[in-house]
Every structure is written in C-alpha cells, then in structure tokens.
CSV table of C-alpha atoms in Angstrom, one decimal:
chain,number,residue,atom,x,y,z
A,22,MET,CA,11.7,-24.3,-123.7
A,23,LYS,CA,9.8,-22.1,-121.1
A,24,ASN,CA,8.9,-19.5,-123.6
A,25,GLU,CA,7.5,-21.9,-125.9
A,26,VAL,CA,5.3,-23.7,-123.2
A,27,LYS,CA,4.0,-20.1,-122.1
A,28,LYS,CA,3.3,-19.4,-125.7
A,29,MET,CA,1.6,-22.9,-126.3
A,30,VAL,CA,-0.6,-22.1,-123.1
A,31,ALA,CA,-1.5,-18.5,-124.1
A,32,VAL,CA,-2.5,-19.8,-127.7
A,33,ALA,CA,-4.6,-22.7,-126.4
A,34,MET,CA,-6.4,-20.3,-124.0
A,35,ILE,CA,-7.1,-17.7,-126.8
A,36,MET,CA,-8.3,-20.5,-129.0
A,37,ALA,CA,-10.4,-21.9,-126.3
A,38,GLY,CA,-12.0,-18.1,-125.5
A,39,GLY,CA,-10.6,-18.4,-122.0
A,40,VAL,CA,-11.3,-15.4,-119.9
A,41,VAL,CA,-9.0,-16.5,-116.9
A,42,SER,CA,-5.0,-16.2,-117.2
A,43,VAL,CA,-2.7,-19.2,-117.2
A,44,GLN,CA,0.7,-19.3,-115.6
A,45,ALA,CA,2.9,-21.9,-116.5
A,46,GLN,CA,5.4,-23.1,-114.1
A,47,ILE,CA,7.9,-25.4,-115.6
A,48,THR,CA,9.8,-28.2,-113.3
A,49,ASP,CA,13.2,-29.6,-114.0
A,50,SER,CA,11.4,-32.5,-116.1
A,51,ALA,CA,10.2,-29.6,-118.2
A,52,VAL,CA,6.4,-30.8,-117.5
A,53,ALA,CA,4.0,-27.8,-117.3
A,54,LYS,CA,1.9,-27.5,-114.2
A,55,GLU,CA,-0.9,-24.8,-114.6
A,56,THR,CA,-2.3,-22.8,-112.1
A,57,VAL,CA,-5.7,-21.0,-113.0
A,58,THR,CA,-6.2,-17.8,-112.1
A,59,ASN,CA,-8.7,-14.8,-112.1
A,60,PRO,CA,-9.4,-11.6,-110.3
A,61,SER,CA,-11.7,-13.3,-107.6
A,62,ILE,CA,-8.8,-16.0,-107.0
A,63,GLU,CA,-6.4,-13.2,-106.8
A,64,ALA,CA,-8.7,-11.3,-104.4
A,65,PHE,CA,-8.9,-14.2,-102.0
A,66,LYS,CA,-5.3,-14.9,-102.3
A,67,LYS,CA,-4.4,-11.5,-101.0
A,68,LYS,CA,-6.7,-11.7,-98.3
A,69,ILE,CA,-5.3,-15.2,-97.1
A,70,GLU,CA,-1.6,-13.6,-97.4
A,71,ALA,CA,-2.6,-10.6,-94.9
A,72,ASN,CA,-4.3,-13.1,-92.7
A,73,PRO,CA,-3.5,-16.7,-93.2
A,74,ASN,CA,-6.1,-18.0,-90.6
A,75,ASP,CA,-8.9,-16.3,-92.6
A,76,THR,CA,-10.9,-19.4,-93.1
A,77,ASP,CA,-13.6,-17.6,-94.8
A,78,SER,CA,-11.3,-16.6,-97.3
A,79,LEU,CA,-10.0,-19.9,-97.5
A,80,VAL,CA,-13.3,-21.6,-98.1
A,81,LYS,CA,-13.8,-18.9,-101.1
A,82,LEU,CA,-10.6,-19.5,-102.3
A,83,ALA,CA,-11.1,-23.3,-102.6
A,84,THR,CA,-14.4,-22.8,-104.0
A,85,ALA,CA,-13.2,-20.4,-106.8
A,86,TYR,CA,-10.6,-22.7,-107.7
A,87,GLN,CA,-13.4,-25.5,-108.0
A,88,ASP,CA,-15.2,-23.1,-110.0
A,89,ALA,CA,-12.0,-22.7,-112.2
A,90,GLN,CA,-11.6,-26.6,-112.3
A,91,SER,CA,-8.3,-26.0,-110.8
A,92,TRP,CA,-8.6,-29.5,-108.9
A,93,ASP,CA,-4.9,-29.3,-107.4
A,94,ALA,CA,-5.1,-25.7,-106.2
A,95,ALA,CA,-8.4,-26.7,-104.8
A,96,ALA,CA,-7.2,-29.4,-102.8
A,97,ALA,CA,-4.4,-27.7,-101.3
A,98,THR,CA,-6.6,-25.1,-100.2
A,99,TRP,CA,-8.8,-27.3,-98.6
A,100,ASP,CA,-5.7,-28.9,-97.0
A,101,LYS,CA,-4.9,-25.4,-95.6
A,102,LEU,CA,-8.5,-25.1,-94.0
A,103,ILE,CA,-8.4,-28.8,-92.7
A,104,ALA,CA,-5.4,-27.9,-91.1
A,105,LEU,CA,-6.9,-25.1,-89.2
A,106,VAL,CA,-10.2,-26.4,-88.5
A,107,PRO,CA,-9.6,-30.2,-88.4
A,108,ASP,CA,-13.1,-30.9,-87.1
A,109,TRP,CA,-15.1,-28.9,-89.6
A,110,ALA,CA,-16.7,-32.0,-91.7
A,111,PRO,CA,-17.7,-29.9,-94.9
A,112,ALA,CA,-14.1,-29.1,-95.7
A,113,TYR,CA,-13.4,-32.8,-96.1
A,114,TYR,CA,-16.6,-33.4,-98.4
A,115,SER,CA,-15.4,-30.7,-100.5
A,116,LYS,CA,-12.1,-32.2,-101.0
A,117,ALA,CA,-13.5,-35.5,-101.6
A,118,TYR,CA,-15.5,-33.5,-104.3
A,119,VAL,CA,-12.6,-31.9,-105.8
A,120,TYR,CA,-10.8,-35.4,-106.1
A,121,GLN,CA,-13.8,-37.1,-107.5
A,122,SER,CA,-13.9,-34.1,-110.2
A,123,ALA,CA,-10.1,-34.7,-110.8
A,124,LYS,CA,-10.9,-38.4,-111.6
A,125,ASN,CA,-9.0,-39.5,-108.6
A,126,ASN,CA,-11.7,-41.9,-107.1
A,127,ASP,CA,-9.3,-43.4,-104.5
A,128,ALA,CA,-8.4,-40.2,-102.9
A,129,ALA,CA,-12.2,-39.3,-103.3
A,130,LYS,CA,-13.2,-42.5,-101.5
A,131,LYS,CA,-10.8,-41.5,-98.7
A,132,GLY,CA,-11.9,-38.0,-98.5
A,133,TYR,CA,-15.8,-39.0,-98.2
A,134,GLU,CA,-14.9,-41.6,-95.6
A,135,GLN,CA,-13.3,-39.1,-93.7
A,136,TYR,CA,-16.2,-36.5,-94.2
A,137,ILE,CA,-18.6,-39.4,-92.9
A,138,ALA,CA,-16.3,-39.9,-89.8
A,139,LYS,CA,-16.4,-36.1,-89.3
A,140,VAL,CA,-20.0,-35.4,-89.2
A,141,LYS,CA,-21.1,-34.7,-85.5
A,142,PRO,CA,-24.4,-36.4,-84.5
A,143,GLU,CA,-25.9,-32.7,-83.9
A,144,GLU,CA,-24.9,-32.3,-87.7
A,145,ILE,CA,-26.7,-35.4,-89.4
A,146,GLU,CA,-29.9,-33.9,-89.8
A,147,SER,CA,-28.5,-30.8,-91.7
A,148,SER,CA,-26.0,-33.0,-93.5
A,149,LYS,CA,-28.1,-36.0,-94.6
A,150,PRO,CA,-28.1,-35.0,-98.4
A,151,ASN,CA,-24.3,-34.9,-98.3
A,152,LEU,CA,-24.0,-38.4,-96.2
A,153,ALA,CA,-26.3,-39.9,-98.5
A,154,TYR,CA,-24.1,-39.4,-101.4
A,155,ALA,CA,-21.0,-39.8,-99.2
A,156,TYR,CA,-22.0,-43.3,-98.4
A,157,PHE,CA,-23.2,-44.1,-101.8
A,158,PHE,CA,-19.8,-43.2,-103.3
A,159,VAL,CA,-17.7,-45.5,-101.1
A,160,ALA,CA,-20.5,-48.2,-101.3
A,161,TYR,CA,-19.9,-48.0,-105.0
A,162,MET,CA,-16.2,-47.9,-105.0
A,163,GLU,CA,-16.6,-50.9,-102.6
A,164,GLN,CA,-18.7,-53.2,-104.5
A,165,LYS,CA,-16.1,-55.4,-106.0
A,166,ASP,CA,-13.3,-55.4,-103.2
A,167,ASN,CA,-15.3,-55.4,-100.1
A,168,PRO,CA,-19.1,-56.3,-100.7
A,169,ALA,CA,-20.3,-56.4,-96.9
A,170,LYS,CA,-18.9,-53.0,-96.7
A,171,ALA,CA,-20.8,-51.8,-99.9
A,172,LYS,CA,-23.9,-53.5,-98.6
A,173,GLU,CA,-23.7,-51.4,-95.1
A,174,TYR,CA,-22.7,-48.1,-96.9
A,175,VAL,CA,-25.6,-48.4,-99.6
A,176,ALA,CA,-28.0,-49.4,-96.9
A,177,LYS,CA,-26.8,-46.1,-94.8
A,178,SER,CA,-27.2,-43.9,-98.0
A,179,LEU,CA,-30.4,-45.0,-98.6
A,180,GLU,CA,-31.4,-44.3,-94.8
A,181,TYR,CA,-30.3,-40.6,-95.5
A,182,ASN,CA,-31.8,-40.3,-99.0
A,183,PRO,CA,-34.5,-43.2,-99.9
A,184,GLY,CA,-35.4,-42.1,-103.2
A,185,ASN,CA,-32.0,-42.2,-104.6
A,186,GLN,CA,-32.4,-44.3,-107.6
A,187,GLU,CA,-28.7,-44.8,-108.1
A,188,ALA,CA,-28.6,-46.1,-104.5
A,189,GLN,CA,-31.4,-48.4,-104.9
A,190,ASN,CA,-30.2,-50.1,-108.1
A,191,LEU,CA,-26.6,-50.6,-106.3
A,192,SER,CA,-28.5,-52.1,-103.0
A,193,GLN,CA,-30.6,-54.4,-105.4
A,194,PHE,CA,-27.6,-55.4,-107.1
A,195,LEU,CA,-25.6,-56.1,-104.1
A,196,ASN,CA,-28.5,-58.2,-102.4
A,197,SER,CA,-29.3,-60.3,-105.7
C-alpha cells in the first residue's frame, strides 16, 4: 500500500509539472499525509537542526512552506517560533493567514484575535494594514453569532484602513 501511494503521488506530481518533491508518510489508517519540500525548505531545516533557536531561519522556513502551500508544516513552524518568541505579534498574524489559506476559518479567526492582542502600542502605526485586515476578518466571522462584536471590530478595521470597501460594506450591512 505504501509503495502504491508513493507511486500515485509521484505520478500526480509529474502530471502536474511539479518541481517540488513530495514525501508520503502513511499512518496506521492508510491515509497519506504529504509534506512538500524543496531545496530552500531543506536548507532551512538543516539550519534549524543545527540551531533550534534560530528564529530567522524559522521565519524563513515557515514562509517557504507557505509559498509551497504546505499549510500544516507552515502552521507547525509558526508554532515553534511562537514558543520561542511568544510576544512577537507577526507570527500570530502569519499563522492566522496559514489557517485562512487552508480554509480553516475558525482557527484563522482565533489566530487573528491573538495577533490583535499581541500588537504592542508602539507597533500600532506600522501594523495598521495587518490590524485592519485582522479586525475585518474577525468582524466578518462574527457577524451572525455576535453582531455587537462584529460592529466593534469592523469599526476598528475602518479606523486603521478607512478606504477598505469590503469593511465599509460590512459596516453598512451591520448598521442597517
């Protein structure tokens, strides 16, 4: 079964014109979990093996996984970075982005809320674009279950980015 899955993955990658290699790992339930890799990912993994506290390489590895759309690996790498630097807000934003890209909106919402909570007052000015989006995403997710929170968050989103048409539309909808 393992060889069969590996062959199917290899054929799929060849047919898709993939330049990255895929390693299939089989669990007891015979479900394949794919880990995407490429030379850049492998280089960062080696750096981190040599120095597990290399935060710069962890950021670059997480970003490389994101670029390869290997969402589980990217999220796990952001978790490693968050464990090392728990107050670094951008890691939470990036992890939320990963979950959103993986279509896990509940985890993305939680990540954006964590990001909002981690941004320090002295970082607000430089973080306005990300804050605007984080507040908008949470507002969008809360609009049905918690309209009061959604109104508060969309107003905050517009405070940071008054020109965001989607936030303006959501605000108008929530306040009508």
